[in-house]
Amino acid sequence: MRLIFELSGEDTKLAKAEVFSLFHDYKVLFDLGMILGLEVSMDLDEGGDRDPKVEDLRLLAMTHCVSEILGESDDIKEDIIESAKKISIEKRPLSVRCRKVKDCKIRSGEVERAVGEIFYQKGFKIDLREPKIEIKIIICGERAFIARKICDCDKKFLRRNPMEMPFFYPGVLNPKLARVLVNLCGLKKGERLLDPMCGSGGILIEGVSRGLEVFGVDVRGRMVEGAFKNLRFSAFKGYNLMVGDSRNLCFKDRSMDGIVVDMPYGQSSPIIGKSARELYYRSMEEIFRIFKKRCVVVAREDLSEIAEIIGFRSIERYDQRVHRSLTRKILVLS
Ligand SMILES: C[S@@+](CC[C@H](N)C(=O)[O-])C[C@H]1O[C@@H](n2cnc3c(N)ncnc32)[C@H](O)[C@@H]1O
């Protein structure tokens, strides 16, 4: 099926990576900056073992909305109407909304009314309050897409304000980035996620909230206690915490489906090791030994050279600028 993703626009590269990590097989149909079109294998009702389900789409942190493409045309009202005429879907009450992603001459209200009229003539009831089908006309650049909304992505998790948790410390990851990182790891419900430098537990909370079995380790007992308080406060189940050193972990080889880690930056989160490089190198060796599917490693330095030496086959890199003196380097490794 053909899907259209309306990205939130703050970091389109990372937003796309998050979308791609959902699918084992996809083809990019178009990439218009904040609008991404993919051909994917996905069954909305069932969802195969390897295919994502609608609940997985909802977890995209940097996407507003996902829809199925029903028609496509130039951004000319008459062409959009012609395209709408060819659409064949089950007759249920529907609404039509138009969104212009980039400025263009076309008037949204006019297009909504004209396309609504086409569906009305086909025998559809128009219901703007409680539609069973939401038709979206997305106009971007010189193209227009008619799509059927599958879901809005969840934004409730953004209310998880780290400052309102029982334990707060300044090095905490914000919930949005925690969700992006866990998404990049591409795990399915019930799989095992390890954060070997868990701090106050931001990554772990994201993991348990979506039904992963999570394991958190931190070298400082105070942090493990804090993570425990935060996890208990979040009221999700399925977490295991322990004090330990990421350079020498107690887990068996390939015992974790995924590993997500936010390495210390050496300011509010101290580096416990002989040097930063020694900590990174030895922790990465342990991560390589323990992971099964994919790892996501965040650090203030680019660790791709270390990842290569250790033996990771696939290395993707993303930068996330935090402020003038800190750009996070995110590696997705397998
Ligand atoms: C950037 S913080 C992690 C923040 C965490 N993601 C959060 O949301 O709170 C890095 C953590 O690594 C821990 N750490 C430093 N050296 C370590 C080591 N050798 N083994 C395990 N944890 C270590 C620090 O205590 C700190 O809590």
CSV table of C-alpha atoms and ligand atoms in Angstrom, one decimal:
chain,number,residue,atom,x,y,z
A,1,MET,CA,0.0,0.0,0.0
A,2,ARG,CA,1.0,3.6,-0.5
A,3,LEU,CA,1.4,5.7,2.6
A,4,ILE,CA,1.9,9.5,3.1
A,5,PHE,CA,3.6,10.7,6.3
A,6,GLU,CA,3.2,14.3,7.4
A,7,LEU,CA,6.4,15.0,9.3
A,8,SER,CA,6.6,17.5,12.1
A,9,GLY,CA,9.4,19.4,10.4
A,10,GLU,CA,11.9,20.0,13.2
A,11,ASP,CA,14.4,17.5,12.0
A,12,THR,CA,13.2,15.9,8.8
A,13,LYS,CA,16.3,13.6,8.5
A,14,LEU,CA,15.7,12.0,11.8
A,15,ALA,CA,11.9,12.0,11.3
A,16,LYS,CA,12.4,10.0,8.0
A,17,ALA,CA,14.9,7.6,9.7
A,18,GLU,CA,12.2,7.0,12.4
A,19,VAL,CA,9.7,6.2,9.7
A,20,PHE,CA,12.0,3.9,7.7
A,21,SER,CA,12.9,1.9,10.9
A,22,LEU,CA,9.3,0.7,11.0
A,23,PHE,CA,9.4,-1.2,7.8
A,24,HIS,CA,11.6,-4.2,6.7
A,25,ASP,CA,10.8,-3.4,3.1
A,26,TYR,CA,9.8,-0.1,1.6
A,27,LYS,CA,10.2,2.1,-1.5
A,28,VAL,CA,10.4,5.9,-1.3
A,29,LEU,CA,7.7,7.2,-3.7
A,30,PHE,CA,8.4,10.9,-3.1
A,31,ASP,CA,10.3,13.0,-0.6
A,32,LEU,CA,9.0,16.6,-0.4
A,33,GLY,CA,10.7,17.7,2.8
A,34,MET,CA,7.9,17.5,5.4
A,35,ILE,CA,5.9,15.1,3.3
A,36,LEU,CA,7.1,11.6,2.6
A,37,GLY,CA,5.5,9.0,0.5
A,38,LEU,CA,6.3,5.3,0.8
A,39,GLU,CA,5.2,2.1,-0.9
A,40,VAL,CA,5.2,-0.5,1.9
A,41,SER,CA,4.0,-4.0,2.8
A,42,MET,CA,1.4,-3.5,5.4
A,43,ASP,CA,-2.1,-4.9,6.1
A,44,LEU,CA,-4.1,-2.5,8.2
A,45,ASP,CA,-6.3,-5.1,9.8
A,46,GLU,CA,-3.9,-7.9,10.5
A,47,GLY,CA,-0.3,-6.7,10.3
A,48,GLY,CA,2.1,-9.5,9.4
A,49,ASP,CA,4.7,-10.6,11.9
A,50,ARG,CA,7.3,-8.3,10.4
A,51,ASP,CA,5.0,-5.5,9.3
A,52,PRO,CA,4.1,-2.6,11.5
A,53,LYS,CA,0.6,-2.3,12.9
A,54,VAL,CA,-1.4,1.0,13.2
A,55,GLU,CA,-0.4,1.2,16.9
A,56,ASP,CA,3.2,1.2,15.8
A,57,LEU,CA,2.6,4.1,13.4
A,58,ARG,CA,1.0,6.1,16.2
A,59,LEU,CA,4.3,5.9,18.1
A,60,LEU,CA,6.2,8.0,15.6
A,61,ALA,CA,7.5,11.0,17.6
A,62,MET,CA,8.4,13.2,14.7
A,63,THR,CA,5.3,12.6,12.5
A,64,HIS,CA,1.9,14.3,12.8
A,65,CYS,CA,-0.3,12.0,10.8
A,66,VAL,CA,-0.2,8.9,8.5
A,67,SER,CA,-2.6,8.3,5.7
A,68,GLU,CA,-3.2,6.0,2.8
A,69,ILE,CA,-2.8,7.6,-0.6
A,70,LEU,CA,-6.0,7.2,-2.7
A,71,GLY,CA,-5.2,9.6,-5.6
A,72,GLU,CA,-2.6,12.0,-6.8
A,73,SER,CA,-2.6,15.0,-9.2
A,74,ASP,CA,-1.1,18.4,-9.9
A,75,ASP,CA,-2.1,21.2,-7.5
A,76,ILE,CA,-4.9,22.4,-9.7
A,77,LYS,CA,-8.4,22.3,-8.4
A,78,GLU,CA,-9.8,20.7,-11.6
A,79,ASP,CA,-7.2,18.0,-11.5
A,80,ILE,CA,-7.8,17.3,-7.8
A,81,ILE,CA,-11.5,16.9,-8.6
A,82,GLU,CA,-10.8,14.5,-11.5
A,83,SER,CA,-8.6,12.5,-9.2
A,84,ALA,CA,-11.3,12.4,-6.5
A,85,LYS,CA,-13.8,11.1,-9.0
A,86,LYS,CA,-11.7,8.0,-9.6
A,87,ILE,CA,-11.6,7.0,-5.9
A,88,SER,CA,-13.6,4.0,-4.9
A,89,ILE,CA,-13.9,3.3,-1.1
A,90,GLU,CA,-16.7,1.8,1.1
A,91,LYS,CA,-19.6,4.2,1.7
A,92,ARG,CA,-19.3,5.5,5.2
A,93,PRO,CA,-19.8,9.1,6.6
A,94,LEU,CA,-16.8,11.1,5.7
A,95,SER,CA,-15.2,14.5,6.1
A,96,VAL,CA,-12.8,16.3,3.7
A,97,ARG,CA,-10.0,18.5,4.9
A,98,CYS,CA,-7.3,20.2,2.9
A,99,ARG,CA,-3.8,21.0,4.1
A,100,LYS,CA,-1.4,23.2,2.2
A,101,VAL,CA,2.1,22.4,3.3
A,102,LYS,CA,3.7,25.0,1.2
A,103,ASP,CA,2.0,28.2,0.2
A,104,CYS,CA,0.2,28.0,-3.2
A,105,LYS,CA,-2.6,29.9,-4.9
A,106,ILE,CA,-5.3,27.2,-4.4
A,107,ARG,CA,-7.9,27.9,-1.7
A,108,SER,CA,-8.3,25.1,0.8
A,109,GLY,CA,-12.0,25.8,1.5
A,110,GLU,CA,-12.9,25.7,-2.1
A,111,VAL,CA,-11.1,22.4,-2.7
A,112,GLU,CA,-12.7,20.9,0.4
A,113,ARG,CA,-16.1,21.8,-0.8
A,114,ALA,CA,-15.5,20.7,-4.4
A,115,VAL,CA,-14.1,17.3,-3.3
A,116,GLY,CA,-16.8,16.9,-0.7
A,117,GLU,CA,-19.4,17.5,-3.4
A,118,ILE,CA,-17.9,14.7,-5.6
A,119,PHE,CA,-18.2,12.2,-2.7
A,120,TYR,CA,-21.7,13.5,-1.9
A,121,GLN,CA,-22.8,12.9,-5.5
A,122,LYS,CA,-21.4,9.3,-5.2
A,123,GLY,CA,-23.8,8.7,-2.3
A,124,PHE,CA,-21.5,9.4,0.7
A,125,LYS,CA,-22.9,11.2,3.8
A,126,ILE,CA,-20.7,14.1,4.7
A,127,ASP,CA,-20.1,14.3,8.5
A,128,LEU,CA,-17.6,16.8,9.7
A,129,ARG,CA,-18.1,16.1,13.4
A,130,GLU,CA,-17.8,12.3,13.6
A,131,PRO,CA,-16.7,11.0,10.3
A,132,LYS,CA,-15.9,7.3,9.9
A,133,ILE,CA,-13.5,8.2,7.0
A,134,GLU,CA,-11.3,11.3,7.1
A,135,ILE,CA,-10.2,12.4,3.6
A,136,LYS,CA,-7.2,14.6,3.5
A,137,ILE,CA,-6.1,16.6,0.6
A,138,ILE,CA,-2.4,17.4,1.1
A,139,ILE,CA,-1.0,20.0,-1.2
A,140,CYS,CA,2.8,20.3,-1.3
A,141,GLY,CA,4.9,22.0,-3.9
A,142,GLU,CA,3.1,21.5,-7.2
A,143,ARG,CA,1.5,18.2,-6.2
A,144,ALA,CA,-1.7,17.3,-4.5
A,145,PHE,CA,-2.5,14.0,-2.8
A,146,ILE,CA,-5.9,12.7,-1.8
A,147,ALA,CA,-5.5,10.4,1.2
A,148,ARG,CA,-7.5,8.6,3.8
A,149,LYS,CA,-6.2,9.2,7.3
A,150,ILE,CA,-5.0,6.1,9.1
A,151,CYS,CA,-4.0,7.7,12.4
A,152,ASP,CA,-2.7,10.8,14.1
A,153,CYS,CA,0.5,10.1,16.0
A,154,ASP,CA,0.3,10.1,19.7
A,155,LYS,CA,1.4,13.3,21.4
A,156,LYS,CA,0.1,12.5,24.9
A,157,PHE,CA,3.5,11.1,25.9
A,158,LEU,CA,5.0,14.7,25.6
A,159,ARG,CA,3.2,15.4,28.9
A,160,ARG,CA,5.8,13.1,30.6
A,161,ASN,CA,7.7,16.1,31.9
A,162,PRO,CA,11.0,14.9,33.4
A,163,MET,CA,10.9,17.9,35.8
A,164,GLU,CA,7.7,16.5,37.2
A,165,MET,CA,9.1,13.1,37.8
A,166,PRO,CA,10.0,12.0,41.4
A,167,PHE,CA,13.7,12.0,40.4
A,168,PHE,CA,15.1,14.6,38.1
A,169,TYR,CA,18.7,15.4,37.1
A,170,PRO,CA,19.9,17.8,34.4
A,171,GLY,CA,21.3,15.2,32.0
A,172,VAL,CA,17.9,13.6,31.3
A,173,LEU,CA,16.8,13.0,27.8
A,174,ASN,CA,13.6,14.6,26.8
A,175,PRO,CA,10.7,12.2,26.1
A,176,LYS,CA,10.5,13.0,22.4
A,177,LEU,CA,14.1,12.1,21.7
A,178,ALA,CA,13.8,9.0,23.9
A,179,ARG,CA,10.8,7.9,21.8
A,180,VAL,CA,12.8,8.6,18.5
A,181,LEU,CA,15.7,6.6,19.8
A,182,VAL,CA,13.6,3.6,20.8
A,183,ASN,CA,11.8,3.8,17.4
A,184,LEU,CA,15.1,3.8,15.6
A,185,CYS,CA,15.9,0.5,17.5
A,186,GLY,CA,12.9,-1.1,15.7
A,187,LEU,CA,11.8,-3.5,18.4
A,188,LYS,CA,8.4,-5.3,18.7
A,189,LYS,CA,6.2,-5.7,21.8
A,190,GLY,CA,7.7,-8.2,24.2
A,191,GLU,CA,11.2,-7.9,23.0
A,192,ARG,CA,14.1,-7.0,25.3
A,193,LEU,CA,15.7,-3.6,25.5
A,194,LEU,CA,18.8,-2.7,27.4
A,195,ASP,CA,20.0,0.8,28.4
A,196,PRO,CA,23.4,0.1,30.0
A,197,MET,CA,23.8,3.8,31.2
A,198,CYS,CA,20.2,4.4,32.1
A,199,GLY,CA,20.5,7.6,34.3
A,200,SER,CA,17.1,8.6,35.5
A,201,GLY,CA,15.4,6.1,33.1
A,202,GLY,CA,14.0,8.2,30.3
A,203,ILE,CA,14.7,5.5,27.6
A,204,LEU,CA,13.4,2.7,29.9
A,205,ILE,CA,10.1,4.5,30.5
A,206,GLU,CA,9.7,4.9,26.8
A,207,GLY,CA,10.4,1.2,26.4
A,208,VAL,CA,8.0,-0.1,29.0
A,209,SER,CA,5.3,2.3,27.9
A,210,ARG,CA,5.2,0.3,24.6
A,211,GLY,CA,5.3,-3.2,26.1
A,212,LEU,CA,9.1,-3.9,25.8
A,213,GLU,CA,10.8,-5.8,28.6
A,214,VAL,CA,13.5,-3.3,29.7
A,215,PHE,CA,16.8,-3.7,31.5
A,216,GLY,CA,18.6,-0.6,33.0
A,217,VAL,CA,22.1,-0.4,34.3
A,218,ASP,CA,24.0,2.5,35.7
A,219,VAL,CA,27.3,2.7,37.6
A,220,ARG,CA,25.9,5.1,40.2
A,221,GLY,CA,23.5,3.6,42.7
A,222,ARG,CA,21.9,7.0,43.2
A,223,MET,CA,20.8,7.0,39.5
A,224,VAL,CA,19.5,3.5,39.7
A,225,GLU,CA,17.4,4.4,42.7
A,226,GLY,CA,16.1,7.5,40.9
A,227,ALA,CA,15.3,5.5,37.7
A,228,PHE,CA,13.4,3.0,39.9
A,229,LYS,CA,11.3,5.8,41.5
A,230,ASN,CA,10.6,7.2,38.0
A,231,LEU,CA,9.6,3.8,36.6
A,232,ARG,CA,7.4,3.1,39.6
A,233,PHE,CA,5.8,6.5,39.2
A,234,SER,CA,5.1,5.8,35.5
A,235,ALA,CA,3.1,2.8,36.6
A,236,PHE,CA,4.2,0.6,33.6
A,237,LYS,CA,5.3,-3.0,34.3
A,238,GLY,CA,8.3,-5.0,32.9
A,239,TYR,CA,11.5,-3.3,34.1
A,240,ASN,CA,14.7,-4.6,35.7
A,241,LEU,CA,17.3,-2.4,37.1
A,242,MET,CA,20.8,-2.9,38.5
A,243,VAL,CA,23.9,-1.1,39.5
A,244,GLY,CA,26.7,-2.1,37.1
A,245,ASP,CA,29.5,-0.9,34.8
A,246,SER,CA,28.7,-0.7,31.1
A,247,ARG,CA,32.3,-1.9,30.4
A,248,ASN,CA,31.6,-5.2,32.1
A,249,LEU,CA,28.0,-6.2,31.9
A,250,CYS,CA,26.4,-9.3,33.4
A,251,PHE,CA,24.3,-10.2,30.4
A,252,LYS,CA,24.9,-13.2,28.1
A,253,ASP,CA,26.0,-12.9,24.5
A,254,ARG,CA,23.1,-11.8,22.2
A,255,SER,CA,20.7,-11.8,25.1
A,256,MET,CA,19.1,-8.3,24.3
A,257,ASP,CA,17.0,-7.7,21.2
A,258,GLY,CA,18.0,-4.0,21.2
A,259,ILE,CA,20.2,-1.6,23.1
A,260,VAL,CA,19.7,2.1,23.3
A,261,VAL,CA,22.2,4.2,25.2
A,262,ASP,CA,22.9,7.8,25.8
A,263,MET,CA,26.6,8.0,26.8
A,264,PRO,CA,27.7,10.5,29.4
A,265,TYR,CA,28.7,13.9,28.1
A,266,GLY,CA,31.1,14.6,31.0
A,267,GLN,CA,29.3,17.6,32.5
A,268,SER,CA,26.2,16.8,34.5
A,269,SER,CA,26.7,13.1,33.8
A,270,PRO,CA,30.2,12.2,34.7
A,271,ILE,CA,32.3,9.7,32.7
A,272,ILE,CA,33.2,6.8,35.0
A,273,GLY,CA,36.1,5.1,33.3
A,274,LYS,CA,39.9,5.7,32.7
A,275,SER,CA,39.1,8.2,30.0
A,276,ALA,CA,36.1,9.0,27.7
A,277,ARG,CA,37.6,7.0,24.9
A,278,GLU,CA,38.2,3.9,27.1
A,279,LEU,CA,34.7,4.1,28.4
A,280,TYR,CA,33.2,4.4,24.9
A,281,TYR,CA,35.4,1.7,23.4
A,282,ARG,CA,34.8,-0.9,26.1
A,283,SER,CA,31.1,-0.1,26.5
A,284,MET,CA,30.7,-0.5,22.7
A,285,GLU,CA,32.5,-3.9,22.8
A,286,GLU,CA,30.0,-5.0,25.5
A,287,ILE,CA,27.0,-3.7,23.5
A,288,PHE,CA,28.3,-5.5,20.4
A,289,ARG,CA,28.5,-8.8,22.4
A,290,ILE,CA,25.1,-8.5,23.9
A,291,PHE,CA,22.8,-7.1,21.2
A,292,LYS,CA,20.8,-9.2,18.7
A,293,LYS,CA,19.1,-6.9,16.3
A,294,ARG,CA,19.9,-3.2,16.5
A,295,CYS,CA,21.6,-0.7,18.7
A,296,VAL,CA,21.2,3.1,19.0
A,297,VAL,CA,24.1,4.9,20.5
A,298,VAL,CA,24.1,8.6,21.4
A,299,ALA,CA,27.2,10.5,22.4
A,300,ARG,CA,28.7,13.9,22.1
A,301,GLU,CA,31.4,12.5,19.9
A,302,ASP,CA,31.2,10.6,16.6
A,303,LEU,CA,31.7,6.9,17.6
A,304,SER,CA,31.4,5.5,14.1
A,305,GLU,CA,35.1,4.8,13.9
A,306,ILE,CA,35.0,2.7,17.1
A,307,ALA,CA,31.8,1.0,15.9
A,308,GLU,CA,33.6,0.0,12.7
A,309,ILE,CA,36.7,-1.3,14.5
A,310,ILE,CA,34.5,-3.4,16.8
A,311,GLY,CA,32.7,-5.0,13.9
A,312,PHE,CA,29.3,-3.4,13.4
A,313,ARG,CA,28.3,-4.0,9.8
A,314,SER,CA,25.8,-1.2,9.3
A,315,ILE,CA,26.4,2.2,10.6
A,316,GLU,CA,23.9,5.1,10.1
A,317,ARG,CA,24.7,8.5,11.5
A,318,TYR,CA,22.5,11.4,12.5
A,319,ASP,CA,23.3,14.7,14.2
A,320,GLN,CA,21.0,16.5,16.6
A,321,ARG,CA,22.0,20.0,17.5
A,322,VAL,CA,21.1,20.8,21.1
A,323,HIS,CA,22.9,24.2,21.5
A,324,ARG,CA,26.1,25.9,20.3
A,325,SER,CA,28.5,23.7,22.2
A,326,LEU,CA,26.6,20.4,22.0
A,327,THR,CA,25.5,18.4,19.0
A,328,ARG,CA,24.4,14.8,19.8
A,329,LYS,CA,25.8,12.2,17.4
A,330,ILE,CA,23.3,9.4,17.0
A,331,LEU,CA,24.4,6.1,15.6
A,332,VAL,CA,22.1,3.3,14.5
A,333,LEU,CA,24.1,0.1,14.4
A,334,SER,CA,23.6,-3.5,13.4
B,1,LIG,C1,23.8,11.0,29.7
B,1,LIG,S1,23.5,10.1,31.1
B,1,LIG,C2,22.1,9.1,30.7
B,1,LIG,C3,20.8,9.9,30.8
B,1,LIG,C4,19.6,9.0,30.7
B,1,LIG,N1,19.4,8.6,29.3
B,1,LIG,C5,18.4,9.7,31.2
B,1,LIG,O1,17.4,10.0,30.4
B,1,LIG,O2,18.3,10.1,32.4
B,1,LIG,C6,24.7,8.9,31.2
B,1,LIG,C7,24.7,8.0,32.4
B,1,LIG,O3,25.8,7.1,32.3
B,1,LIG,C8,26.2,6.8,33.6
B,1,LIG,N2,27.6,6.2,33.5
B,1,LIG,C9,28.8,6.8,33.4
B,1,LIG,N3,29.8,5.9,33.3
B,1,LIG,C10,29.2,4.7,33.4
B,1,LIG,C11,29.7,3.3,33.4
B,1,LIG,N4,31.0,3.1,33.3
B,1,LIG,N5,28.8,2.3,33.4
B,1,LIG,C12,27.5,2.6,33.5
B,1,LIG,N6,26.9,3.8,33.6
B,1,LIG,C13,27.8,4.9,33.5
B,1,LIG,C14,26.1,8.0,34.4
B,1,LIG,O4,26.0,7.7,35.8
B,1,LIG,C15,24.9,8.7,33.8
B,1,LIG,O5,23.8,8.4,34.6
